Short mmCIF file of N, CA and C in Angstrom, two decimals:
data_model
loop_
_atom_site.label_atom_id
_atom_site.label_comp_id
_atom_site.label_asym_id
_atom_site.label_seq_id
_atom_site.Cartn_x
_atom_site.Cartn_y
_atom_site.Cartn_z
N MET A 1 -3.72 11.48 31.76
CA MET A 1 -3.28 10.21 30.97
C MET A 1 -4.72 10.38 29.23
N MET A 2 -3.94 10.24 28.04
CA MET A 2 -3.96 10.42 26.81
C MET A 2 -4.73 9.56 26.75
N ARG A 3 -5.89 9.52 25.93
CA ARG A 3 -6.97 8.53 25.06
C ARG A 3 -7.01 9.17 23.78
N LYS A 4 -6.93 7.65 23.19
CA LYS A 4 -6.69 8.10 21.66
C LYS A 4 -8.32 7.94 20.89
N SER A 5 -8.20 8.55 20.11
CA SER A 5 -10.31 8.10 19.44
C SER A 5 -9.88 7.61 18.14
N ILE A 6 -9.97 6.40 17.69
CA ILE A 6 -9.81 5.83 16.72
C ILE A 6 -11.27 6.18 15.84
N THR A 7 -11.41 6.55 14.46
CA THR A 7 -13.06 6.90 13.80
C THR A 7 -12.93 6.55 12.73
N ALA A 8 -13.80 5.83 12.16
CA ALA A 8 -13.71 5.18 10.57
C ALA A 8 -15.12 5.59 10.07
N VAL A 9 -15.56 5.92 9.01
CA VAL A 9 -16.08 5.86 8.19
C VAL A 9 -17.94 4.13 8.42
N ALA A 10 -18.76 4.92 8.66
CA ALA A 10 -19.93 3.71 8.96
C ALA A 10 -20.33 3.81 7.42
N PHE A 11 -21.08 2.62 7.10
CA PHE A 11 -21.74 2.17 5.61
C PHE A 11 -22.93 2.05 5.82
N GLY A 12 -23.32 3.05 6.39
CA GLY A 12 -24.89 3.87 5.98
C GLY A 12 -24.95 3.84 4.86
N ALA A 13 -24.56 4.74 4.11
CA ALA A 13 -24.29 5.48 2.74
C ALA A 13 -22.97 5.65 1.73
N ALA A 14 -22.63 5.08 0.50
CA ALA A 14 -21.92 5.22 -0.12
C ALA A 14 -22.15 6.30 -1.97
N THR A 15 -20.57 6.46 -1.50
CA THR A 15 -20.34 7.47 -2.96
C THR A 15 -19.64 6.66 -3.67
N LEU A 16 -19.93 6.81 -5.17
CA LEU A 16 -19.08 6.48 -6.35
C LEU A 16 -17.56 7.06 -6.52
N PHE A 17 -17.00 6.33 -7.00
CA PHE A 17 -15.56 7.65 -6.89
C PHE A 17 -14.53 7.16 -8.05
N ALA A 18 -13.79 7.69 -8.92
CA ALA A 18 -13.46 7.96 -9.89
C ALA A 18 -11.61 7.72 -9.59
N ALA A 19 -11.89 6.36 -10.31
CA ALA A 19 -10.66 5.86 -9.35
C ALA A 19 -9.42 6.63 -9.97
N THR A 20 -8.79 7.52 -9.81
CA THR A 20 -8.42 8.73 -10.26
C THR A 20 -6.64 8.29 -9.42
N ALA A 21 -6.54 8.63 -8.61
CA ALA A 21 -5.25 7.87 -8.07
C ALA A 21 -5.06 6.44 -8.25
N HIS A 22 -5.73 6.03 -8.15
CA HIS A 22 -5.69 4.12 -7.99
C HIS A 22 -6.29 4.09 -10.02
N ALA A 23 -5.38 4.78 -10.99
CA ALA A 23 -5.80 4.13 -12.05
C ALA A 23 -5.70 2.64 -12.36
N HIS A 24 -6.40 1.57 -12.18
CA HIS A 24 -6.78 0.01 -12.75
C HIS A 24 -7.35 -0.29 -13.61
N SER A 25 -7.07 -1.26 -14.33
CA SER A 25 -7.52 -2.01 -15.26
C SER A 25 -8.16 -3.16 -15.49
N GLY A 26 -8.66 -3.74 -16.17
CA GLY A 26 -9.23 -5.03 -15.60
C GLY A 26 -11.24 -4.79 -14.77
N HIS A 27 -11.26 -5.95 -14.81
CA HIS A 27 -13.12 -6.07 -14.44
C HIS A 27 -12.58 -6.34 -13.13
N GLY A 28 -13.79 -5.95 -11.91
CA GLY A 28 -14.01 -5.75 -10.33
C GLY A 28 -14.61 -7.41 -10.62
N ALA A 29 -14.57 -7.84 -9.11
CA ALA A 29 -15.23 -9.22 -8.80
C ALA A 29 -16.80 -9.09 -8.43
N HIS A 30 -17.74 -9.39 -9.40
CA HIS A 30 -18.73 -9.50 -8.87
C HIS A 30 -19.01 -10.64 -7.92
N ASP A 31 -20.12 -10.39 -6.52
CA ASP A 31 -20.18 -10.94 -5.37
C ASP A 31 -21.22 -11.00 -5.00
N HIS A 32 -22.64 -11.97 -5.22
CA HIS A 32 -24.24 -11.17 -5.09
C HIS A 32 -23.96 -11.28 -3.53
N HIS A 33 -22.76 -11.39 -2.00
CA HIS A 33 -22.84 -10.67 -1.38
C HIS A 33 -22.94 -9.59 -0.76
N ALA A 34 -22.18 -8.76 -1.96
CA ALA A 34 -21.79 -7.75 -1.17
C ALA A 34 -22.82 -6.31 -1.49
N HIS A 35 -23.01 -5.34 -1.12
CA HIS A 35 -24.07 -4.78 -1.23
C HIS A 35 -23.29 -3.48 -1.05
N HIS A 36 -23.98 -2.66 -2.21
CA HIS A 36 -23.26 -1.21 -2.51
C HIS A 36 -24.32 -0.01 -3.47
N HIS A 37 -24.75 0.74 -2.78
CA HIS A 37 -25.02 1.90 -3.42
C HIS A 37 -24.33 2.76 -3.91
N HIS A 38 -25.40 3.64 -4.42
CA HIS A 38 -24.61 4.40 -5.49
C HIS A 38 -24.60 5.52 -4.86
N GLY A 39 -24.27 6.75 -4.59
CA GLY A 39 -24.91 8.18 -4.94
C GLY A 39 -24.88 8.52 -3.19
N GLY A 40 -25.14 9.53 -2.35
CA GLY A 40 -25.40 10.10 -1.39
C GLY A 40 -23.33 10.21 -0.46
N GLY A 41 -24.15 10.73 1.27
CA GLY A 41 -22.45 10.88 1.43
C GLY A 41 -21.72 9.81 2.19
N HIS A 42 -20.68 10.20 3.57
CA HIS A 42 -20.25 8.93 4.49
C HIS A 42 -21.17 9.44 5.67
N GLU A 43 -21.66 8.27 7.27
CA GLU A 43 -21.31 9.33 8.08
C GLU A 43 -20.88 8.71 8.44
N ALA A 44 -20.13 9.80 9.25
CA ALA A 44 -19.09 8.83 10.92
C ALA A 44 -19.20 7.95 11.59
N ARG A 45 -18.01 7.35 11.81
CA ARG A 45 -19.48 6.19 13.15
C ARG A 45 -18.12 5.65 13.62
N THR A 46 -17.98 5.39 15.19
CA THR A 46 -17.10 5.45 15.64
C THR A 46 -16.53 4.24 16.61
N PHE A 47 -15.94 3.41 16.62
CA PHE A 47 -15.76 2.11 17.21
C PHE A 47 -15.52 2.38 18.44
N PRO A 48 -15.73 0.81 19.16
CA PRO A 48 -15.15 1.10 20.70
C PRO A 48 -14.16 0.22 20.13
N SER A 49 -12.90 0.52 21.21
CA SER A 49 -11.89 -0.18 21.20
C SER A 49 -11.36 -1.95 21.29
N PRO A 50 -11.19 -2.05 20.06
CA PRO A 50 -10.62 -3.09 19.56
C PRO A 50 -10.53 -3.87 20.31
N ASP A 51 -9.91 -3.70 21.83
CA ASP A 51 -9.46 -4.39 22.83
C ASP A 51 -10.83 -4.95 24.23
N ALA A 52 -11.90 -3.70 23.25
CA ALA A 52 -12.97 -4.48 24.59
C ALA A 52 -14.33 -5.19 23.69
N ALA A 53 -13.77 -5.19 22.43
CA ALA A 53 -14.58 -6.08 21.63
C ALA A 53 -14.56 -7.62 21.80
N PRO A 54 -16.12 -8.48 21.79
CA PRO A 54 -14.87 -9.91 21.41
C PRO A 54 -14.89 -10.02 20.26
N ALA A 55 -13.97 -11.14 19.94
CA ALA A 55 -12.87 -11.86 18.22
C ALA A 55 -14.43 -12.39 18.22
N PRO A 56 -15.45 -12.07 16.76
CA PRO A 56 -16.28 -12.51 16.09
C PRO A 56 -15.93 -14.71 15.65
N GLU A 57 -16.43 -14.96 16.86
CA GLU A 57 -16.22 -16.40 16.61
C GLU A 57 -16.30 -16.97 14.86
N GLY A 58 -15.51 -18.08 15.24
CA GLY A 58 -14.90 -18.87 13.90
C GLY A 58 -14.74 -17.72 13.17
N VAL A 59 -14.32 -16.85 13.01
CA VAL A 59 -13.65 -16.17 12.26
C VAL A 59 -12.01 -15.98 11.89
N SER A 60 -11.89 -15.93 10.97
CA SER A 60 -10.58 -15.31 11.35
C SER A 60 -10.34 -14.38 9.78
N VAL A 61 -9.14 -13.76 9.93
CA VAL A 61 -8.05 -12.85 8.91
C VAL A 61 -7.02 -13.40 8.41
N ASN A 62 -6.64 -13.50 7.26
CA ASN A 62 -4.92 -14.19 6.62
C ASN A 62 -4.37 -13.72 5.61
N GLN A 63 -3.51 -13.56 5.64
CA GLN A 63 -2.94 -13.49 4.27
C GLN A 63 -3.20 -11.17 4.57
N CYS A 64 -3.09 -10.60 5.60
CA CYS A 64 -3.39 -9.55 4.82
C CYS A 64 -1.58 -9.25 4.81
N TRP A 65 -2.40 -7.87 3.44
CA TRP A 65 -1.21 -7.36 2.81
C TRP A 65 -1.58 -5.35 2.55
N ILE A 66 -1.00 -4.29 2.38
CA ILE A 66 -1.61 -2.93 1.98
C ILE A 66 -0.44 -2.62 1.13
N ARG A 67 -0.92 -2.43 0.23
CA ARG A 67 -0.59 -1.91 -0.67
C ARG A 67 0.25 -0.37 -0.36
N ALA A 68 1.69 -0.05 -0.71
CA ALA A 68 1.68 0.75 -0.17
C ALA A 68 1.71 1.86 -1.26
N LEU A 69 1.41 3.11 -1.44
CA LEU A 69 1.58 4.39 -3.08
C LEU A 69 2.18 5.23 -2.31
N PRO A 70 3.29 6.35 -2.80
CA PRO A 70 4.37 7.18 -2.68
C PRO A 70 3.44 8.20 -2.07
N ASN A 71 4.48 9.38 -1.27
CA ASN A 71 3.19 11.24 -0.94
C ASN A 71 2.35 10.45 0.05
N ARG A 72 1.85 10.01 0.52
CA ARG A 72 0.96 9.65 1.38
C ARG A 72 -0.47 9.67 0.53
N LEU A 73 -0.03 8.67 -0.65
CA LEU A 73 -1.10 8.57 -1.16
C LEU A 73 -2.05 7.73 -0.81
N PRO A 74 -3.47 8.02 -1.33
CA PRO A 74 -4.37 6.44 -0.43
C PRO A 74 -3.45 5.46 -1.03
N ALA A 75 -3.80 4.51 0.39
CA ALA A 75 -3.43 2.61 0.05
C ALA A 75 -4.40 1.96 0.40
N ALA A 76 -4.35 0.71 0.32
CA ALA A 76 -5.35 -0.15 0.17
C ALA A 76 -5.03 -1.40 0.59
N ALA A 77 -6.15 -1.93 1.17
CA ALA A 77 -5.48 -2.83 2.22
C ALA A 77 -6.12 -4.52 1.76
N TYR A 78 -5.48 -5.53 1.67
CA TYR A 78 -5.83 -6.95 1.24
C TYR A 78 -6.41 -8.12 2.00
N PHE A 79 -6.71 -9.15 2.13
CA PHE A 79 -6.72 -10.02 2.91
C PHE A 79 -8.00 -11.18 2.45
N GLN A 80 -8.13 -11.90 3.31
CA GLN A 80 -8.29 -13.21 3.01
C GLN A 80 -9.28 -13.73 4.23
N ILE A 81 -10.96 -13.40 4.56
CA ILE A 81 -11.08 -13.53 5.41
C ILE A 81 -12.50 -15.10 4.96
N GLN A 82 -11.94 -15.72 6.20
CA GLN A 82 -12.82 -17.38 6.63
C GLN A 82 -13.56 -16.80 8.06
N ASN A 83 -14.39 -17.86 7.79
CA ASN A 83 -16.23 -17.62 8.83
C ASN A 83 -16.54 -19.79 8.58
N THR A 84 -15.86 -20.00 10.11
CA THR A 84 -16.13 -21.52 9.98
C THR A 84 -16.69 -21.84 11.16
N GLY A 85 -17.78 -20.70 11.95
CA GLY A 85 -18.46 -20.96 12.05
C GLY A 85 -19.82 -20.99 11.64
N THR A 86 -20.99 -21.66 12.14
CA THR A 86 -21.73 -21.92 12.13
C THR A 86 -23.27 -20.73 11.50
N LYS A 87 -22.94 -19.01 11.88
CA LYS A 87 -23.56 -18.56 11.57
C LYS A 87 -22.71 -17.83 10.78
N ASP A 88 -24.14 -16.30 9.80
CA ASP A 88 -23.03 -15.62 8.60
C ASP A 88 -22.71 -13.94 9.20
N VAL A 89 -21.77 -13.89 9.33
CA VAL A 89 -21.06 -12.85 9.95
C VAL A 89 -20.84 -12.18 8.90
N VAL A 90 -21.16 -9.77 9.22
CA VAL A 90 -21.00 -8.92 8.69
C VAL A 90 -20.43 -7.99 8.17
N LEU A 91 -19.19 -8.01 7.13
CA LEU A 91 -18.53 -6.47 7.94
C LEU A 91 -18.68 -5.47 8.03
N VAL A 92 -18.29 -4.61 8.77
CA VAL A 92 -19.59 -3.23 8.55
C VAL A 92 -18.26 -2.12 8.64
N GLY A 93 -16.96 -2.42 8.68
CA GLY A 93 -16.36 -1.51 9.14
C GLY A 93 -15.13 -1.67 9.35
N ALA A 94 -13.99 -0.82 8.80
CA ALA A 94 -12.82 -0.82 9.16
C ALA A 94 -11.93 0.25 10.35
N GLN A 95 -10.92 -0.18 10.85
CA GLN A 95 -10.22 0.86 11.42
C GLN A 95 -8.50 0.81 11.26
N ALA A 96 -8.16 1.64 11.22
CA ALA A 96 -6.56 1.69 10.90
C ALA A 96 -6.15 2.76 11.89
N GLU A 97 -5.02 2.89 12.73
CA GLU A 97 -4.35 3.51 13.38
C GLU A 97 -3.48 4.73 12.20
N GLY A 98 -3.21 6.26 12.33
CA GLY A 98 -3.32 6.66 11.71
C GLY A 98 -3.83 7.64 10.64
N PHE A 99 -4.95 6.70 9.98
CA PHE A 99 -5.24 6.93 9.01
C PHE A 99 -7.09 8.02 9.67
N GLY A 100 -7.27 8.55 8.40
CA GLY A 100 -8.49 10.04 8.57
C GLY A 100 -9.67 9.27 8.34
N LYS A 101 -9.78 8.38 6.66
CA LYS A 101 -10.51 7.84 6.03
C LYS A 101 -10.13 6.43 6.59
N VAL A 102 -11.65 5.12 6.56
CA VAL A 102 -10.86 4.16 5.97
C VAL A 102 -12.23 3.47 5.74
N MET A 103 -11.97 3.19 4.63
CA MET A 103 -13.73 2.82 4.02
C MET A 103 -13.38 0.93 3.53
N LEU A 104 -14.37 0.34 2.86
CA LEU A 104 -14.27 -1.30 2.27
C LEU A 104 -14.89 -0.08 0.61
N HIS A 105 -14.40 -1.04 -0.48
CA HIS A 105 -14.06 -0.12 -1.26
C HIS A 105 -13.93 -1.95 -1.71
N THR A 106 -14.99 -1.55 -3.47
CA THR A 106 -15.28 -2.65 -5.17
C THR A 106 -14.68 -2.26 -5.96
N HIS A 107 -14.16 -2.79 -6.97
CA HIS A 107 -14.18 -2.27 -8.38
C HIS A 107 -15.20 -2.08 -9.01
N ALA A 108 -15.10 -1.17 -10.25
CA ALA A 108 -16.41 -2.29 -11.23
C ALA A 108 -16.53 -1.27 -12.18
N GLU A 109 -16.85 -1.59 -13.27
CA GLU A 109 -16.86 -0.87 -14.64
C GLU A 109 -17.96 0.29 -14.69
N SER A 110 -17.64 1.23 -15.73
CA SER A 110 -18.83 2.50 -15.78
C SER A 110 -18.35 2.80 -16.79
N ASN A 111 -18.31 2.55 -17.90
CA ASN A 111 -18.32 3.07 -18.86
C ASN A 111 -16.97 2.64 -19.86
N GLY A 112 -16.12 1.48 -19.85
CA GLY A 112 -15.38 1.42 -19.92
C GLY A 112 -14.15 1.86 -19.58
N MET A 113 -14.51 2.73 -17.76
CA MET A 113 -13.34 3.22 -17.04
C MET A 113 -13.70 2.31 -15.79
N ALA A 114 -12.16 2.08 -15.08
CA ALA A 114 -12.66 1.34 -13.52
C ALA A 114 -12.51 2.31 -12.69
N THR A 115 -13.73 2.22 -11.99
CA THR A 115 -14.34 3.03 -10.61
C THR A 115 -14.15 2.32 -9.70
N MET A 116 -14.16 3.06 -8.23
CA MET A 116 -14.29 2.70 -7.09
C MET A 116 -15.79 2.66 -6.32
N VAL A 117 -16.62 1.95 -5.89
CA VAL A 117 -17.49 1.70 -5.24
C VAL A 117 -17.54 1.79 -4.12
N HIS A 118 -17.82 2.07 -2.61
CA HIS A 118 -17.91 2.03 -1.64
C HIS A 118 -19.24 1.24 -1.47
N VAL A 119 -18.51 0.37 -0.62
CA VAL A 119 -19.68 -0.88 -0.42
C VAL A 119 -20.16 -0.57 1.39
N ASP A 120 -21.12 -0.92 1.67
CA ASP A 120 -21.52 -0.21 2.91
C ASP A 120 -21.40 -1.79 3.97
N GLU A 121 -21.39 -3.07 3.45
CA GLU A 121 -21.45 -4.27 3.70
C GLU A 121 -20.77 -5.59 2.91
N VAL A 122 -20.43 -6.61 3.77
CA VAL A 122 -19.74 -7.62 3.34
C VAL A 122 -20.26 -8.98 3.86
N VAL A 123 -20.68 -9.60 3.05
CA VAL A 123 -21.66 -11.09 4.12
C VAL A 123 -20.26 -12.13 4.11
N VAL A 124 -20.04 -13.12 5.02
CA VAL A 124 -19.02 -13.72 5.11
C VAL A 124 -19.93 -14.92 5.57
N PRO A 125 -20.21 -16.03 4.32
CA PRO A 125 -21.27 -16.74 4.65
C PRO A 125 -20.58 -17.88 5.89
N ALA A 126 -21.26 -18.73 6.46
CA ALA A 126 -20.92 -19.70 7.75
C ALA A 126 -20.19 -20.31 6.81
N GLY A 127 -19.39 -20.95 6.96
CA GLY A 127 -18.62 -21.93 6.66
C GLY A 127 -18.04 -21.26 5.01
N GLY A 128 -18.10 -20.87 5.33
CA GLY A 128 -17.13 -19.96 3.85
C GLY A 128 -15.96 -18.63 3.83
N GLY A 129 -15.93 -17.87 2.73
CA GLY A 129 -15.06 -17.15 3.31
C GLY A 129 -14.88 -16.08 2.23
N PHE A 130 -14.70 -15.01 2.01
CA PHE A 130 -14.42 -13.58 1.18
C PHE A 130 -13.19 -13.33 1.12
N GLU A 131 -12.80 -13.34 -0.14
CA GLU A 131 -11.45 -12.08 -0.61
C GLU A 131 -11.36 -10.94 -0.88
N PHE A 132 -10.67 -10.00 0.30
CA PHE A 132 -10.45 -9.03 -0.60
C PHE A 132 -9.01 -9.30 -1.68
N ALA A 133 -8.75 -8.53 -2.34
CA ALA A 133 -8.13 -8.73 -4.13
C ALA A 133 -7.42 -7.65 -4.60
N PRO A 134 -7.10 -7.31 -4.91
CA PRO A 134 -6.73 -7.36 -6.32
C PRO A 134 -7.91 -6.76 -7.13
N ARG A 135 -8.45 -5.96 -8.07
CA ARG A 135 -9.32 -5.08 -9.04
C ARG A 135 -10.64 -5.49 -8.39
N GLY A 136 -10.83 -5.90 -7.31
CA GLY A 136 -11.51 -6.17 -6.31
C GLY A 136 -12.14 -5.55 -5.18
N HIS A 137 -12.64 -5.63 -4.60
CA HIS A 137 -12.82 -5.92 -2.67
C HIS A 137 -11.34 -5.24 -2.20
N HIS A 138 -12.08 -3.52 -1.71
CA HIS A 138 -10.36 -3.68 -1.12
C HIS A 138 -10.69 -2.20 0.15
N VAL A 139 -9.57 -1.83 1.35
CA VAL A 139 -9.93 -1.78 2.15
C VAL A 139 -9.64 -0.39 2.64
N MET A 140 -10.09 1.09 1.56
CA MET A 140 -9.13 2.49 1.28
C MET A 140 -8.89 2.71 2.79
N LEU A 141 -7.14 2.78 2.44
CA LEU A 141 -6.98 3.98 4.32
C LEU A 141 -6.47 5.19 3.07
N GLU A 142 -6.81 6.51 3.58
CA GLU A 142 -7.09 7.17 3.03
C GLU A 142 -6.15 8.41 4.60
N GLN A 143 -5.81 9.57 3.82
CA GLN A 143 -5.06 10.03 4.53
C GLN A 143 -4.44 10.41 6.48
N ALA A 144 -3.99 9.35 5.39
CA ALA A 144 -2.54 8.81 6.06
C ALA A 144 -1.43 10.02 7.43
N ASP A 145 -1.30 9.67 8.55
CA ASP A 145 -0.61 11.35 9.06
C ASP A 145 1.05 10.80 9.25
N PHE A 146 1.64 9.29 8.73
CA PHE A 146 2.40 9.02 8.25
C PHE A 146 2.82 8.56 6.80
N ASP A 147 3.69 8.17 6.70
CA ASP A 147 4.93 7.45 5.27
C ASP A 147 4.56 6.48 5.53
N LEU A 148 4.02 4.71 4.37
CA LEU A 148 4.35 3.79 5.67
C LEU A 148 5.48 3.67 4.23
N GLU A 149 5.70 2.55 5.52
CA GLU A 149 7.21 1.89 4.93
C GLU A 149 6.63 0.63 4.77
N ILE A 150 7.13 1.05 3.24
CA ILE A 150 7.59 -1.32 3.22
C ILE A 150 8.86 -2.19 3.67
N GLY A 151 7.81 -2.86 3.53
CA GLY A 151 8.48 -4.02 4.46
C GLY A 151 8.57 -4.01 6.58
N SER A 152 7.28 -2.84 6.44
CA SER A 152 7.00 -2.89 8.22
C SER A 152 5.32 -3.87 7.56
N ARG A 153 4.66 -3.76 9.41
CA ARG A 153 3.75 -4.07 9.46
C ARG A 153 2.79 -3.35 9.88
N ARG A 154 1.62 -3.34 9.75
CA ARG A 154 0.26 -2.66 10.38
C ARG A 154 -0.83 -2.89 10.26
N PRO A 155 -1.45 -2.99 11.60
CA PRO A 155 -2.35 -3.79 12.20
C PRO A 155 -3.95 -2.56 11.95
N ILE A 156 -4.64 -3.57 11.02
CA ILE A 156 -5.79 -2.90 10.50
C ILE A 156 -7.17 -4.27 10.94
N THR A 157 -7.99 -3.21 11.99
CA THR A 157 -9.04 -3.80 12.73
C THR A 157 -10.39 -4.20 11.56
N LEU A 158 -11.26 -4.99 11.38
CA LEU A 158 -12.20 -5.18 10.68
C LEU A 158 -12.94 -5.38 11.80
N TRP A 159 -14.15 -5.22 11.60
CA TRP A 159 -15.54 -5.07 12.73
C TRP A 159 -16.54 -5.35 11.60
N PHE A 160 -17.33 -6.81 13.04
CA PHE A 160 -17.66 -7.01 11.94
C PHE A 160 -19.50 -7.62 12.63
N GLU A 161 -20.50 -7.25 12.66
CA GLU A 161 -21.54 -7.39 13.28
C GLU A 161 -22.33 -8.81 13.25
N GLY A 162 -23.13 -9.21 13.94
CA GLY A 162 -23.65 -10.43 14.01
C GLY A 162 -24.51 -10.87 15.13
N GLU A 163 -23.57 -11.86 15.79
CA GLU A 163 -24.55 -10.98 17.46
C GLU A 163 -24.79 -9.92 18.76
N GLY A 164 -24.14 -8.91 17.93
CA GLY A 164 -22.68 -7.62 18.97
C GLY A 164 -23.17 -7.02 17.65
N LEU A 165 -21.61 -6.23 18.06
CA LEU A 165 -20.10 -6.05 17.54
C LEU A 165 -19.35 -6.46 18.23
N SER A 166 -17.84 -7.53 16.95
CA SER A 166 -17.14 -7.89 17.85
C SER A 166 -16.22 -7.28 16.05
N ALA A 167 -14.90 -7.43 17.19
CA ALA A 167 -13.67 -7.25 16.01
C ALA A 167 -12.50 -8.10 16.44
N PHE A 168 -11.71 -8.16 14.79
CA PHE A 168 -10.38 -8.97 14.90
C PHE A 168 -9.05 -7.58 14.08
N THR A 169 -8.07 -7.71 14.96
CA THR A 169 -7.60 -7.34 14.16
C THR A 169 -6.34 -7.81 13.48
N ALA A 170 -6.20 -7.88 11.78
CA ALA A 170 -5.05 -8.55 11.38
C ALA A 170 -3.39 -7.59 11.21
N GLN A 171 -2.70 -8.53 11.59
CA GLN A 171 -1.07 -6.94 10.74
C GLN A 171 -0.63 -7.55 9.50
N CYS A 172 -1.28 -6.87 9.01
CA CYS A 172 -0.23 -6.66 7.41
C CYS A 172 0.36 -5.84 6.68
N ASP A 173 1.11 -7.01 6.28
CA ASP A 173 2.20 -6.90 5.58
C ASP A 173 2.51 -5.73 4.50
N VAL A 174 3.40 -4.02 4.74
CA VAL A 174 2.99 -2.83 3.99
C VAL A 174 4.45 -3.27 2.11
N ARG A 175 3.76 -3.56 1.64
CA ARG A 175 4.20 -3.49 -0.49
C ARG A 175 4.72 -2.94 -0.42
N PRO A 176 5.55 -2.58 -1.37
CA PRO A 176 5.83 -2.33 -2.22
C PRO A 176 4.18 -1.03 -4.19
N PRO A 177 4.45 -0.08 -4.61
CA PRO A 177 2.51 0.14 -5.15
C PRO A 177 2.95 -0.79 -6.35
N GLY A 178 3.46 -1.09 -6.75
CA GLY A 178 3.38 -2.22 -8.04
C GLY A 178 2.69 -3.98 -7.60
N THR A 179 2.75 -4.27 -5.85
CA THR A 179 2.25 -5.70 -5.97
C THR A 179 0.98 -6.12 -6.82
N LEU A 180 1.10 -6.84 -6.84
CA LEU A 180 -0.74 -7.66 -7.28
C LEU A 180 -1.25 -8.56 -6.25
N GLN A 181 -0.18 -9.37 -5.00
CA GLN A 181 -0.25 -10.69 -4.65
C GLN A 181 0.60 -10.22 -3.95
#
């Protein structure tokens, strides 16, 4: 019996990425709940099987979609997280089968250029929500070992910390490169 191992990038350190493959204009969303750092590298983190992890209490993920780019260029995933629970939850990572790197990012302006900034974690407040949207927070999906098919659906598992590690897997619609919503 073969076992699949899915790894994701831990968010203990962060790197500033120039948005060369994804030239975006506009200002990034500013949010006091997101924590990000410049410089450093990434440590690999292995998450358990999503099937073995409980769903985070009161958390739902809606309207998930992936902007596909041709030639297996890095793609980006967007969605809305709602937390109807009584405690804050912290998004600490993501994983998606078939991608070698899966990272939380946001956009920032630096010297008039849009750049992608790695995000360590995103706090979703109790009774609140957080939106991952174009020109703002997104999940980077890199090093695909397949071609994303427009019109298909792909699962992305989001990992949360609170009272232990929990997972929510969302089904995401794959949309064309020019899509902004």
